Coordinates of C-alpha atoms in Angstrom, one line a residue:
M1 CA -28.8 33.6 -14.5
M2 CA -25.0 34.7 -14.9
T3 CA -24.2 33.6 -11.4
L4 CA -25.4 30.0 -11.9
F5 CA -23.3 30.1 -14.7
V6 CA -20.5 30.8 -13.3
M7 CA -21.1 28.7 -10.4
A8 CA -21.5 25.5 -12.9
Q9 CA -17.9 26.9 -14.7
L10 CA -16.2 26.7 -11.4
A11 CA -17.7 23.3 -10.6
S12 CA -16.7 21.9 -14.1
T13 CA -13.2 22.2 -13.2
M14 CA -13.5 20.4 -9.7
P15 CA -13.6 16.4 -9.7
F16 CA -17.0 15.0 -9.6
L17 CA -15.3 12.6 -6.7
S18 CA -13.2 14.1 -4.7
P19 CA -9.7 12.0 -5.2
V20 CA -9.3 11.2 -1.6
F21 CA -11.7 8.5 -2.3
G22 CA -10.7 5.4 -4.9
D23 CA -10.2 1.7 -5.7
H24 CA -8.9 0.1 -2.7
M25 CA -10.1 2.7 -0.3
V26 CA -11.3 2.0 3.6
L27 CA -14.5 3.4 4.8
Q28 CA -14.6 3.9 8.4
R29 CA -16.7 0.9 10.1
D30 CA -19.5 1.8 13.0
K31 CA -19.7 5.7 11.7
V32 CA -21.3 7.7 9.4
N33 CA -19.4 8.2 6.5
E34 CA -19.2 11.2 4.0
L35 CA -18.4 11.2 0.4
W36 CA -18.1 14.4 -1.4
G37 CA -17.5 16.1 -4.9
W38 CA -18.3 18.2 -7.5
T39 CA -21.0 18.4 -10.4
Q40 CA -23.7 21.3 -11.9
P41 CA -25.2 23.3 -9.1
N42 CA -28.4 21.4 -7.7
A43 CA -27.6 18.5 -9.3
S44 CA -29.3 15.2 -7.9
V45 CA -26.5 12.6 -6.7
S46 CA -26.8 9.2 -5.6
L47 CA -25.0 6.2 -4.1
T48 CA -24.8 2.5 -3.8
I49 CA -22.8 0.1 -2.4
N50 CA -23.0 -3.9 -3.2
P51 CA -21.1 -6.4 -2.1
D52 CA -18.9 -8.3 -4.5
K53 CA -20.7 -11.4 -3.0
G54 CA -23.7 -11.9 -1.8
G55 CA -25.2 -12.0 1.8
V56 CA -24.9 -8.4 2.8
R57 CA -27.2 -5.5 2.9
T58 CA -27.1 -2.9 0.0
V59 CA -26.1 0.8 0.9
T60 CA -27.9 3.6 -0.5
A61 CA -28.1 7.7 0.0
M62 CA -29.3 10.3 -2.3
G63 CA -28.4 13.6 -2.1
K64 CA -28.2 17.0 -4.0
A65 CA -25.6 19.6 -4.6
D66 CA -25.3 23.1 -3.5
A67 CA -25.7 26.1 -5.5
N68 CA -21.6 25.9 -6.2
G69 CA -22.1 22.4 -7.4
K70 CA -20.4 20.7 -4.3
W71 CA -22.2 17.6 -3.2
T72 CA -21.9 15.5 -0.1
L73 CA -23.6 12.2 0.6
R74 CA -23.8 10.6 4.1
F75 CA -24.3 7.0 4.8
R76 CA -23.6 4.1 7.4
P77 CA -21.1 1.5 5.6
P78 CA -22.0 -1.6 5.2
V79 CA -20.7 -4.7 7.7
T80 CA -16.6 -4.9 8.3
G81 CA -14.7 -6.7 6.0
G82 CA -15.7 -6.5 2.1
P83 CA -14.8 -5.9 -0.8
Y84 CA -17.8 -3.9 -2.0
T85 CA -18.5 -1.7 -5.2
V86 CA -19.3 1.7 -4.8
K87 CA -21.5 3.5 -7.4
I88 CA -21.5 7.4 -7.3
Q89 CA -24.1 9.1 -9.9
G90 CA -24.9 12.6 -10.9
G91 CA -24.1 13.9 -13.9
Q92 CA -21.7 11.5 -14.4
T93 CA -21.1 7.9 -12.9
V94 CA -18.1 6.9 -10.9
E95 CA -17.5 3.3 -9.6
L96 CA -14.8 2.6 -7.0
H97 CA -14.0 -1.5 -6.9
D98 CA -12.7 -3.3 -4.2
V99 CA -13.5 -1.1 -1.3
L100 CA -13.0 -2.0 2.5
V101 CA -15.0 -1.7 5.3
G102 CA -12.6 -1.2 8.6
D103 CA -10.8 1.4 10.7
V104 CA -8.9 4.2 8.8
W105 CA -5.7 6.1 10.6
I106 CA -4.2 9.1 9.6
C107 CA -0.1 9.2 10.2
S108 CA 1.1 12.6 10.4
G109 CA 4.1 14.5 11.5
Q110 CA 7.8 15.5 10.3
S111 CA 10.5 13.3 9.1
N112 CA 10.2 10.3 11.6
M113 CA 6.9 9.7 10.1
E114 CA 7.7 10.5 6.7
F115 CA 10.8 8.3 7.1
G116 CA 9.8 5.2 4.6
I117 CA 10.0 1.7 5.1
T118 CA 13.2 0.8 2.8
M119 CA 15.3 3.0 5.7
A120 CA 14.0 0.3 8.9
N121 CA 15.7 -2.0 10.4
N122 CA 15.1 -5.6 8.4
A123 CA 14.1 -3.6 5.5
K124 CA 14.7 -6.3 3.2
E125 CA 12.6 -8.9 5.1
E126 CA 10.1 -6.5 6.5
I127 CA 9.0 -5.6 2.6
Q128 CA 8.9 -9.2 1.4
N129 CA 6.4 -9.7 4.5
A130 CA 4.6 -6.8 3.7
N131 CA 2.0 -9.0 1.3
R132 CA -1.2 -7.9 3.7
P133 CA -4.4 -7.3 1.5
T134 CA -6.4 -6.0 4.3
I135 CA -4.4 -2.9 4.7
R136 CA -4.6 -0.2 2.5
L137 CA -2.2 2.6 1.9
Y138 CA -2.8 6.3 0.8
A139 CA -0.1 8.8 0.3
V140 CA -1.0 12.6 0.7
P141 CA 1.1 14.4 -1.9
K142 CA 3.1 17.5 -0.4
S143 CA 1.2 20.8 -1.3
P144 CA 1.3 23.5 0.7
S145 CA -0.5 26.2 0.5
N146 CA -2.1 29.5 1.5
T147 CA -5.9 28.8 0.9
L148 CA -8.0 25.8 2.0
R149 CA -7.3 23.5 -1.1
P150 CA -10.2 21.7 -1.7
F151 CA -8.6 18.4 -2.8
V152 CA -5.2 16.7 -3.6
E153 CA -4.7 14.2 -6.0
S154 CA -2.9 10.7 -5.1
Q155 CA -4.6 6.9 -4.9
W156 CA -5.3 4.0 -2.7
L157 CA -3.2 1.3 -2.9
A158 CA -3.7 -2.5 -1.1
C159 CA -0.4 -3.1 0.9
T160 CA 1.9 -5.4 -1.3
P161 CA 5.9 -5.7 -1.4
E162 CA 5.3 -3.8 -4.5
N163 CA 3.3 -1.2 -3.2
I164 CA 4.4 -0.3 0.0
V165 CA 7.9 0.6 -1.7
K166 CA 6.3 3.3 -3.5
G167 CA 6.9 7.3 -3.5
G168 CA 7.8 9.2 -0.3
W169 CA 11.1 9.2 1.4
G170 CA 12.0 5.3 1.2
G171 CA 8.5 4.7 0.6
F172 CA 5.1 4.2 2.9
T173 CA 6.1 5.5 6.4
A174 CA 7.2 3.0 8.5
V175 CA 6.1 3.9 11.7
G176 CA 2.4 4.2 9.9
Y177 CA 3.0 0.5 8.8
F178 CA 4.4 -1.3 12.3
F179 CA 1.5 1.0 13.8
G180 CA -1.6 -0.5 11.3
R181 CA 0.1 -4.1 11.2
K182 CA -0.2 -4.4 14.8
L183 CA -3.6 -3.6 14.6
N184 CA -4.5 -5.7 11.3
D185 CA -3.1 -8.8 13.2
D186 CA -4.9 -8.3 16.7
L187 CA -8.0 -7.2 15.7
K188 CA -8.7 -8.7 12.5
V189 CA -9.9 -5.7 10.5
P190 CA -9.0 -3.8 7.7
I191 CA -6.8 -0.7 8.2
G192 CA -6.5 2.1 6.2
L193 CA -3.6 4.6 6.8
I194 CA -3.5 7.7 5.2
H195 CA 0.2 9.3 5.3
T196 CA 0.4 12.9 5.7
S197 CA 3.5 14.3 6.8
W198 CA 6.9 16.5 5.4
G199 CA 10.1 16.4 7.2
G200 CA 11.3 19.5 9.6
T201 CA 8.2 20.9 9.3
P202 CA 6.7 22.4 12.8
A203 CA 3.5 21.6 14.5
E204 CA 2.3 25.1 13.7
S205 CA 2.3 24.2 10.0
W206 CA -0.1 22.0 11.0
T207 CA -3.0 23.8 12.2
S208 CA -5.3 26.2 11.0
A209 CA -5.8 29.9 10.7
K210 CA -9.1 29.6 13.3
G211 CA -7.4 26.7 15.7
I212 CA -3.8 28.2 16.0
I213 CA -2.6 29.6 19.2
K214 CA -2.3 33.9 19.2
D215 CA 1.7 33.5 19.4
F216 CA 1.3 32.7 15.3
Q217 CA -1.3 35.6 14.9
K218 CA 1.0 38.0 13.1
Q219 CA 2.5 34.9 10.3
V220 CA -1.5 34.0 10.1
D221 CA -2.5 37.8 9.3
A222 CA 0.8 38.0 6.5
V223 CA -0.9 34.9 4.9
E224 CA -4.4 36.4 4.9
A225 CA -3.1 40.1 3.4
M226 CA -1.3 38.1 0.6
N227 CA -4.6 36.7 -0.2
E228 CA -6.3 39.8 -0.6
P229 CA -7.1 41.4 -4.0
G230 CA -4.2 43.3 -5.4
A231 CA -1.7 42.4 -2.5
P232 CA 1.9 42.3 -3.7
H233 CA 3.1 38.7 -4.8
T234 CA 6.2 37.5 -2.4
A235 CA 8.3 37.0 -5.8
D236 CA 7.8 40.5 -6.5
L237 CA 8.8 41.8 -2.6
V238 CA 11.8 39.2 -2.7
E239 CA 12.6 40.8 -6.2
Q240 CA 13.0 44.3 -5.1
W241 CA 14.7 43.4 -2.1
A242 CA 17.4 41.4 -4.0
K243 CA 18.0 43.9 -6.1
A244 CA 18.2 46.6 -3.4
S245 CA 20.5 44.5 -1.4
G246 CA 23.0 44.3 -4.0
P247 CA 24.1 44.6 -7.7
D248 CA 21.3 43.6 -10.2
Y249 CA 22.4 41.0 -12.8
S250 CA 19.4 39.5 -14.1
G251 CA 19.9 41.4 -17.9
A252 CA 21.3 39.3 -20.8
D253 CA 23.7 42.0 -21.6
V254 CA 25.9 41.6 -18.2
D255 CA 29.4 41.2 -18.8
D256 CA 30.6 37.6 -16.4
S257 CA 33.9 37.0 -18.3
A258 CA 35.2 37.8 -15.1
W259 CA 33.2 36.2 -12.4
D260 CA 33.9 32.5 -11.5
S261 CA 33.5 29.5 -12.8
V262 CA 31.3 26.7 -11.0
D263 CA 29.7 23.1 -12.0
L264 CA 25.9 23.3 -11.0
P265 CA 23.7 22.1 -9.6
A266 CA 25.9 21.8 -6.0
R267 CA 25.3 23.1 -2.3
F268 CA 27.4 26.1 -1.2
G269 CA 30.1 24.4 0.2
R270 CA 31.1 22.3 -3.0
I271 CA 31.4 25.9 -4.9
G272 CA 33.7 27.7 -2.3
L273 CA 30.5 29.0 0.0
A274 CA 30.5 27.2 2.7
N275 CA 30.2 29.9 5.6
L276 CA 27.9 32.6 3.2
R277 CA 24.7 33.8 4.5
G278 CA 23.8 35.5 1.6
A279 CA 23.3 36.0 -2.3
V280 CA 25.0 34.9 -5.0
W281 CA 24.3 35.2 -9.0
F282 CA 24.8 32.4 -11.2
R283 CA 24.8 32.8 -15.2
K284 CA 24.5 30.3 -18.0
T285 CA 24.1 31.0 -22.1
V286 CA 22.0 27.8 -23.5
D287 CA 22.1 28.2 -27.4
L288 CA 18.3 27.6 -28.8
P289 CA 17.2 26.4 -32.6
D290 CA 15.4 28.3 -34.9
P291 CA 12.5 27.9 -35.0
L292 CA 11.4 27.6 -31.2
P293 CA 10.0 23.9 -30.4
D294 CA 5.9 24.3 -30.2
G295 CA 4.8 24.3 -26.8
D296 CA 4.9 25.6 -23.3
A297 CA 8.4 26.4 -21.5
Q298 CA 9.5 25.3 -18.3
L299 CA 13.3 25.5 -16.2
T300 CA 13.6 23.1 -13.6
T301 CA 16.4 23.3 -11.0
G302 CA 15.5 20.6 -9.1
S303 CA 14.9 20.8 -4.9
N304 CA 16.6 23.4 -3.9
D305 CA 17.6 24.6 -0.3
G306 CA 17.5 28.4 -0.8
I307 CA 15.6 31.4 -2.2
D308 CA 15.6 31.8 -5.7
L309 CA 14.9 34.3 -8.2
N310 CA 15.3 33.1 -11.6
F311 CA 15.3 35.4 -15.2
V312 CA 15.4 34.1 -18.8
N313 CA 16.9 36.9 -20.5
G314 CA 16.1 39.4 -17.8
V315 CA 12.3 38.0 -17.5
R316 CA 11.7 36.9 -14.1
T317 CA 10.2 33.2 -13.9
D318 CA 7.9 32.1 -11.4
F319 CA 9.0 31.7 -7.7
G320 CA 11.0 29.5 -5.3
S321 CA 11.0 30.1 -1.6
S322 CA 13.5 28.6 1.5
V323 CA 11.9 25.5 0.9
L324 CA 13.1 22.3 -0.2
N325 CA 10.4 21.7 -2.7
W326 CA 10.8 20.8 -6.0
R327 CA 11.2 24.2 -8.8
N328 CA 9.4 23.8 -12.0
H329 CA 9.4 27.3 -13.1
A330 CA 6.9 28.8 -16.0
V331 CA 8.8 30.7 -18.5
P332 CA 7.1 33.3 -20.9
R333 CA 7.4 32.2 -24.3
S334 CA 8.0 35.5 -24.9
A335 CA 11.1 35.9 -23.0
L336 CA 13.1 33.0 -25.4
H337 CA 14.0 33.4 -28.7
P338 CA 16.6 31.4 -31.3
G339 CA 20.2 31.4 -30.9
K340 CA 22.1 32.5 -27.1
N341 CA 19.7 33.0 -24.2
V342 CA 20.6 33.9 -21.1
I343 CA 19.4 32.3 -17.6
S344 CA 20.4 34.3 -14.7
I345 CA 19.9 33.2 -10.8
C346 CA 19.8 35.4 -7.7
F347 CA 20.0 32.3 -5.1
T348 CA 19.9 33.1 -1.5
G349 CA 21.3 31.0 1.2
M350 CA 19.5 30.9 4.8
S351 CA 21.9 28.5 6.1
G352 CA 25.2 26.7 5.9
G353 CA 24.0 23.2 3.8
A354 CA 22.2 25.8 0.9
G355 CA 22.5 25.2 -2.7
F356 CA 20.8 23.1 -5.1
T357 CA 20.7 19.7 -3.6
T358 CA 19.6 17.6 -6.6
G359 CA 21.7 16.1 -9.7
A360 CA 22.3 17.5 -13.1
D361 CA 19.3 15.7 -14.6
A362 CA 17.0 17.7 -12.4
F363 CA 18.9 21.0 -14.3
N364 CA 17.0 21.7 -17.8
L365 CA 14.9 24.0 -19.8
R366 CA 12.0 22.5 -21.3
I367 CA 10.2 23.8 -24.2
G368 CA 7.2 21.6 -25.4
G369 CA 8.6 17.9 -25.9
K370 CA 12.1 19.5 -26.4
W371 CA 14.6 19.5 -23.1
F372 CA 17.9 21.5 -22.8
P373 CA 20.4 20.5 -20.3
L374 CA 21.8 23.0 -18.0
G375 CA 24.0 20.6 -15.7
G376 CA 27.8 21.7 -16.1
P377 CA 29.9 25.4 -15.9
W378 CA 28.0 28.2 -14.8
K379 CA 29.4 31.8 -14.1
M380 CA 29.1 33.0 -10.5
K381 CA 29.8 35.8 -8.3
K382 CA 28.4 37.1 -4.5
A383 CA 26.5 39.8 -4.5
F384 CA 25.7 40.5 -0.6
E385 CA 25.3 38.7 2.9
L386 CA 22.6 39.2 5.1
K387 CA 24.2 40.6 8.0
D388 CA 24.8 43.6 5.6
V389 CA 21.2 44.1 4.4
A390 CA 17.5 44.7 5.3
P391 CA 15.9 41.3 6.8
V392 CA 14.2 39.1 3.9
P393 CA 10.7 39.7 3.1
P394 CA 8.0 37.0 4.7
L395 CA 8.6 33.9 2.4
V396 CA 4.7 33.1 2.7
E397 CA 4.1 31.3 -0.5
N398 CA 4.5 27.7 -0.8
N399 CA 6.5 27.2 2.7
P400 CA 5.7 24.6 4.6
Y401 CA 7.5 25.9 7.2
W402 CA 5.0 28.7 7.6
P403 CA 1.9 28.6 9.9
T404 CA -1.2 26.7 8.6
T405 CA 0.2 25.8 5.1
L406 CA 0.2 22.2 5.6
Y407 CA -3.3 22.0 7.4
N408 CA -4.5 24.0 4.7
G409 CA -2.9 21.9 1.4
M410 CA -2.2 18.7 3.3
L411 CA -4.8 17.8 5.9
Y412 CA -8.0 20.2 5.4
P413 CA -8.6 18.3 1.8
L414 CA -9.1 14.9 3.8
M415 CA -12.1 16.7 5.6
P416 CA -14.5 15.4 7.0
M417 CA -13.4 12.0 6.3
A418 CA -14.8 9.3 8.4
I419 CA -11.5 8.0 10.7
K420 CA -10.9 6.0 13.5
G421 CA -8.1 8.4 15.2
A422 CA -4.4 9.5 14.2
I423 CA -0.8 8.9 15.1
W424 CA 1.6 12.1 15.3
Y425 CA 5.3 11.9 15.4
Q426 CA 6.8 15.6 15.4
G427 CA 8.8 17.9 17.4
E428 CA 12.4 18.7 16.7
S429 CA 11.3 21.4 14.8
N430 CA 9.9 23.1 17.7
V431 CA 12.5 22.2 20.0
G432 CA 13.4 25.5 22.0
R433 CA 9.9 26.6 22.3
A434 CA 8.9 23.7 24.8
E435 CA 6.3 26.2 26.7
Q436 CA 4.9 27.4 23.6
Y437 CA 4.2 24.1 22.5
S438 CA 2.8 22.7 25.4
R439 CA 0.0 25.0 24.4
L440 CA 0.0 24.8 20.7
L441 CA 0.0 20.5 20.5
P442 CA -3.4 20.5 22.7
A443 CA -4.7 23.3 20.3
M444 CA -3.8 21.7 16.8
I445 CA -5.2 18.6 18.2
T446 CA -8.5 19.9 19.3
D447 CA -8.4 21.7 15.6
W448 CA -8.3 18.4 13.7
R449 CA -10.9 17.2 16.0
K450 CA -13.0 20.2 15.1
G451 CA -11.8 19.5 11.3
F452 CA -13.6 16.2 10.7
G453 CA -16.2 16.4 12.2
Q454 CA -15.4 13.1 14.5
G455 CA -15.5 14.2 17.8
D456 CA -12.9 13.5 20.2
F457 CA -11.4 10.5 18.2
P458 CA -8.2 9.1 19.5
F459 CA -4.8 11.4 19.1
F460 CA -1.7 9.0 19.9
V461 CA 1.9 11.1 19.9
V462 CA 5.6 9.7 19.8
Q463 CA 7.7 11.4 22.2
L464 CA 10.7 12.3 20.9
A465 CA 13.7 9.8 20.9
N466 CA 17.3 10.3 22.6
F467 CA 19.6 11.9 20.3
G468 CA 22.4 14.1 20.2
G469 CA 25.4 14.1 23.1
R470 CA 25.2 12.5 26.3
S471 CA 26.1 15.0 29.0
A472 CA 28.7 14.0 31.7
Q473 CA 26.6 15.6 34.5
P474 CA 22.9 16.5 34.8
H475 CA 21.9 19.7 33.1
D476 CA 19.3 21.7 31.4
A477 CA 18.4 20.7 27.7
G478 CA 16.0 21.6 24.9
W479 CA 14.5 17.9 24.0
P480 CA 13.7 17.0 27.6
E481 CA 11.7 20.1 27.7
L482 CA 10.1 19.5 24.7
R483 CA 9.1 15.6 25.6
E484 CA 7.8 17.6 29.1
A485 CA 5.6 19.8 26.6
Q486 CA 4.0 16.6 24.8
T487 CA 3.6 14.7 27.9
K488 CA 1.5 18.0 29.2
A489 CA -0.2 18.0 25.9
V490 CA -1.4 14.3 26.1
N491 CA -2.3 14.9 29.6
S492 CA -4.6 18.1 28.5
V493 CA -6.8 16.4 26.0
K494 CA -9.1 13.4 26.3
N495 CA -8.3 10.3 24.2
A496 CA -4.7 10.8 23.9
G497 CA -2.0 8.5 24.8
L498 CA 2.1 8.7 24.3
A499 CA 4.4 6.5 22.7
V500 CA 7.6 7.3 24.8
S501 CA 10.7 6.2 22.4
V502 CA 13.3 8.1 24.6
D503 CA 15.3 4.6 24.8
I504 CA 15.3 3.3 20.8
G505 CA 16.9 6.5 19.5
E506 CA 20.5 6.5 18.3
A507 CA 22.5 9.0 19.2
R508 CA 24.1 10.1 16.1
D509 CA 20.9 9.6 13.7
I510 CA 18.1 11.9 14.3
H511 CA 15.9 9.3 12.4
P512 CA 16.6 6.2 14.3
K513 CA 15.5 2.6 12.4
N514 CA 13.6 0.7 14.9
K515 CA 10.1 1.7 13.7
Q516 CA 9.0 -1.4 14.3
E517 CA 9.3 -0.8 18.1
V518 CA 7.4 2.6 17.3
G519 CA 5.0 1.5 15.6
R520 CA 4.0 -0.9 18.3
R521 CA 4.1 1.4 21.4
L522 CA 1.6 3.5 19.3
A523 CA -0.4 0.4 18.8
L524 CA -0.7 0.0 22.4
S525 CA -2.1 2.9 23.2
A526 CA -4.6 2.6 20.7
L527 CA -5.5 -1.1 21.7
K528 CA -6.0 0.3 25.2
T529 CA -7.5 3.6 24.3
A530 CA -9.4 3.6 21.0
Y531 CA -10.1 -0.2 20.9
G532 CA -10.8 -1.1 25.3
K533 CA -8.7 -4.0 25.3
K534 CA -7.2 -4.6 28.7
L535 CA -3.3 -4.3 28.8
E536 CA -0.7 -2.0 29.8
D537 CA 0.1 0.9 26.9
S538 CA 2.3 3.0 29.2
G539 CA 5.6 2.9 31.0
P540 CA 5.9 4.2 34.6
T541 CA 4.8 7.4 34.7
F542 CA 5.5 9.8 37.9
A543 CA 3.5 9.9 40.7
E544 CA 5.1 11.6 43.7
A545 CA 8.4 12.1 45.5
N546 CA 8.8 12.1 49.1
S547 CA 11.7 13.2 51.1
K548 CA 12.0 12.0 55.0
G549 CA 15.2 14.0 56.2
D550 CA 16.8 10.5 56.4
G551 CA 19.2 11.2 53.1
K552 CA 16.8 9.5 50.9
L553 CA 14.1 10.3 48.2
V554 CA 11.3 8.1 47.4
V555 CA 9.5 8.2 43.8
W556 CA 6.5 6.4 43.6
F557 CA 4.9 5.7 40.1
H558 CA 1.9 5.1 38.4
H559 CA 1.8 1.8 35.6
A560 CA 4.6 0.5 37.9
K561 CA 3.6 -3.0 38.1
G562 CA 6.9 -5.0 37.8
L563 CA 9.4 -1.9 37.8
V564 CA 12.9 -2.9 37.2
L565 CA 15.9 -1.2 36.5
R566 CA 18.0 -2.1 33.9
P567 CA 21.9 -1.4 33.9
G568 CA 23.0 1.8 32.6
A569 CA 25.9 4.4 32.7
T570 CA 24.2 5.8 35.6
S571 CA 20.4 5.1 36.8
G572 CA 19.3 7.8 34.7
F573 CA 18.0 10.0 37.5
A574 CA 19.2 13.2 39.5
I575 CA 18.7 14.4 42.7
C576 CA 19.4 18.2 44.6
G577 CA 19.0 19.3 47.8
K578 CA 17.3 23.1 48.1
D579 CA 20.2 24.7 46.6
G580 CA 19.0 23.2 43.1
K581 CA 22.3 21.4 42.1
F582 CA 21.6 18.1 40.4
V583 CA 23.9 15.5 40.7
W584 CA 23.9 11.5 39.8
A585 CA 21.4 9.6 42.0
D586 CA 21.9 5.6 42.9
A587 CA 18.7 4.5 42.8
K588 CA 17.0 1.1 44.2
V589 CA 13.4 -0.5 43.2
V590 CA 11.0 -1.0 46.5
G591 CA 7.6 -1.8 45.3
E592 CA 6.3 0.7 42.7
S593 CA 8.6 3.0 44.0
V594 CA 12.4 4.2 43.6
V595 CA 14.7 5.1 46.4
L596 CA 17.0 7.8 45.3
T597 CA 20.6 8.4 47.2
S598 CA 23.7 10.3 47.1
P599 CA 27.0 10.9 49.3
E600 CA 26.9 14.4 48.2
V601 CA 23.1 15.3 48.6
A602 CA 22.5 15.0 52.4
N603 CA 18.6 16.2 52.1
P604 CA 17.1 15.6 48.9
V605 CA 14.0 17.5 47.6
D606 CA 13.9 16.9 43.9
V607 CA 14.3 14.5 41.0
R608 CA 14.7 14.3 37.4
Y609 CA 14.3 11.6 35.2
A610 CA 15.9 10.5 31.8
W611 CA 16.9 14.8 31.6
D612 CA 19.1 14.9 28.8
D613 CA 19.0 15.0 25.1
D614 CA 20.1 11.8 24.8
P615 CA 19.7 10.5 28.2
V616 CA 20.2 7.0 30.0
A617 CA 16.9 5.4 30.2
T618 CA 17.0 2.5 32.6
L619 CA 13.7 2.4 34.4
Y620 CA 10.9 -0.2 33.1
N621 CA 7.9 -1.9 34.2
G622 CA 7.1 -5.8 34.0
D623 CA 5.7 -5.0 30.4
G624 CA 9.2 -4.1 29.1
L625 CA 7.8 -0.5 28.5
P626 CA 10.0 2.5 29.4
A627 CA 9.1 5.6 32.0
V628 CA 8.4 8.5 31.4
P629 CA 10.9 10.7 31.4
F630 CA 10.3 13.5 34.2
R631 CA 11.8 16.1 36.7
T632 CA 10.0 17.6 40.1
R633 CA 12.3 21.1 39.2

């Protein structure tokens, strides 16, 4: 009886229906769908789907909660279209309205997927024309987790000019929207877009502990060890490290009268610490009324790039790790008193961009409904440099750059929702680890497919755009190696495709604004692979290279109908002889091949194309799609 009581108590803290389902959502057509939630253990749960207008059959399903109160209902949805009303009953009753049946796509990755529509080319016009009632939008909140998070709080929105600019980094993902718009136009079916991405994050963050490659086992073990009962909290380890590495200025009675005065919030560069990789103490005194306001207390310091340990009168608050997530630190009421209170922050910067990254309105102490602004003058004293002290303890908690944390917090809560497929724009944060990425990305794709339980669902990858300086001579570089790893990954799994963007980036902006073409190229892959349309979805891909000893290297291509070389600073091709020294080559299209020559190479044996961070890309097929960068050596 006690066990059942505890289970019932746990179930009562969970939502009856997972918030991934709601008004305006899209159910996946032509598949068994699952809805789930939590209620009393062993309670019966039922589902009814009725059309808002007559003429379509009613769908029903029955189920029962397990001993923990978790229930799942499996059903085939009604015919494509809608709208429908979905009613779930089981101790509670929930009705979902304006539900459509169509195709659901996951849109994930790092900043170029997160990049919102307000920053894309022709943003004003695109937003004005975003009145697309059969496209539905769902944005997963940023929520890293060291354990599998059962649900996240968000809501489905119909695509309108007002809704598409809400939230995120400039509104809804531009790539995701332009991808979905193309499908919506061509297929004439409702499209549900689930956006779950986070700028700057590596692929290993989006892979589960069970699915990740062995390279990351130590980091996964660190997460699991931290979750063990009685394990030390990361905050405790970091506080011990900071106080062992330099002076402890956390107490209220420290004499800071001779310290420098600076205005916060600010990055290190604005307060004379641009070159510091290390820790700084900041202190400020705030007067509180007598009596103190009723309610919980919270210290807010906004979005920070660094490791911040926060103390109020010597008592540590919550902990913030070296990520750009919002800091809302709970403050024990017992640490506060009427009159003068001292706030001390030990802030460790790991890079030149460290510091407080938001404005003064995000700097405050709140007690109940009363706010006490903290922006303005603070005292500052340098503590130590990282090169002089022991390594920082592993920053495991709430760290989106740590393996598994975003899978746990931003992908697992969606599983096992019925979906059509996924699009992925990520890789910049894995540059420099190309060989590893060629193994990691297929493992991640396989991992997602297992988690969603939808078989080998279609998965489409955006290859990294051109970015950075263009080299005068052929050379080895990190970005083309990562592009090659993406190509290998896509070719190693079923039902996958590659959207090449090496010709539409911006040399000086890692976030190119032409997201329309990226979305269109992804949609071409989807239309062919996921929907069986007869169209070309790829630019030329390398087939073979032949040298006949006459000074020419002939390179043959697949997807080469209508092969053409567009003008460029060079041809984009480089060749070498047996000495391995690459030089730019002259190129000429002959049918579905390119003939390469150079007066500097008498007998060319190897070739590279578009092999640079910001390469010249000249080769296209008759459908206007760019060739996939490649090398034979």
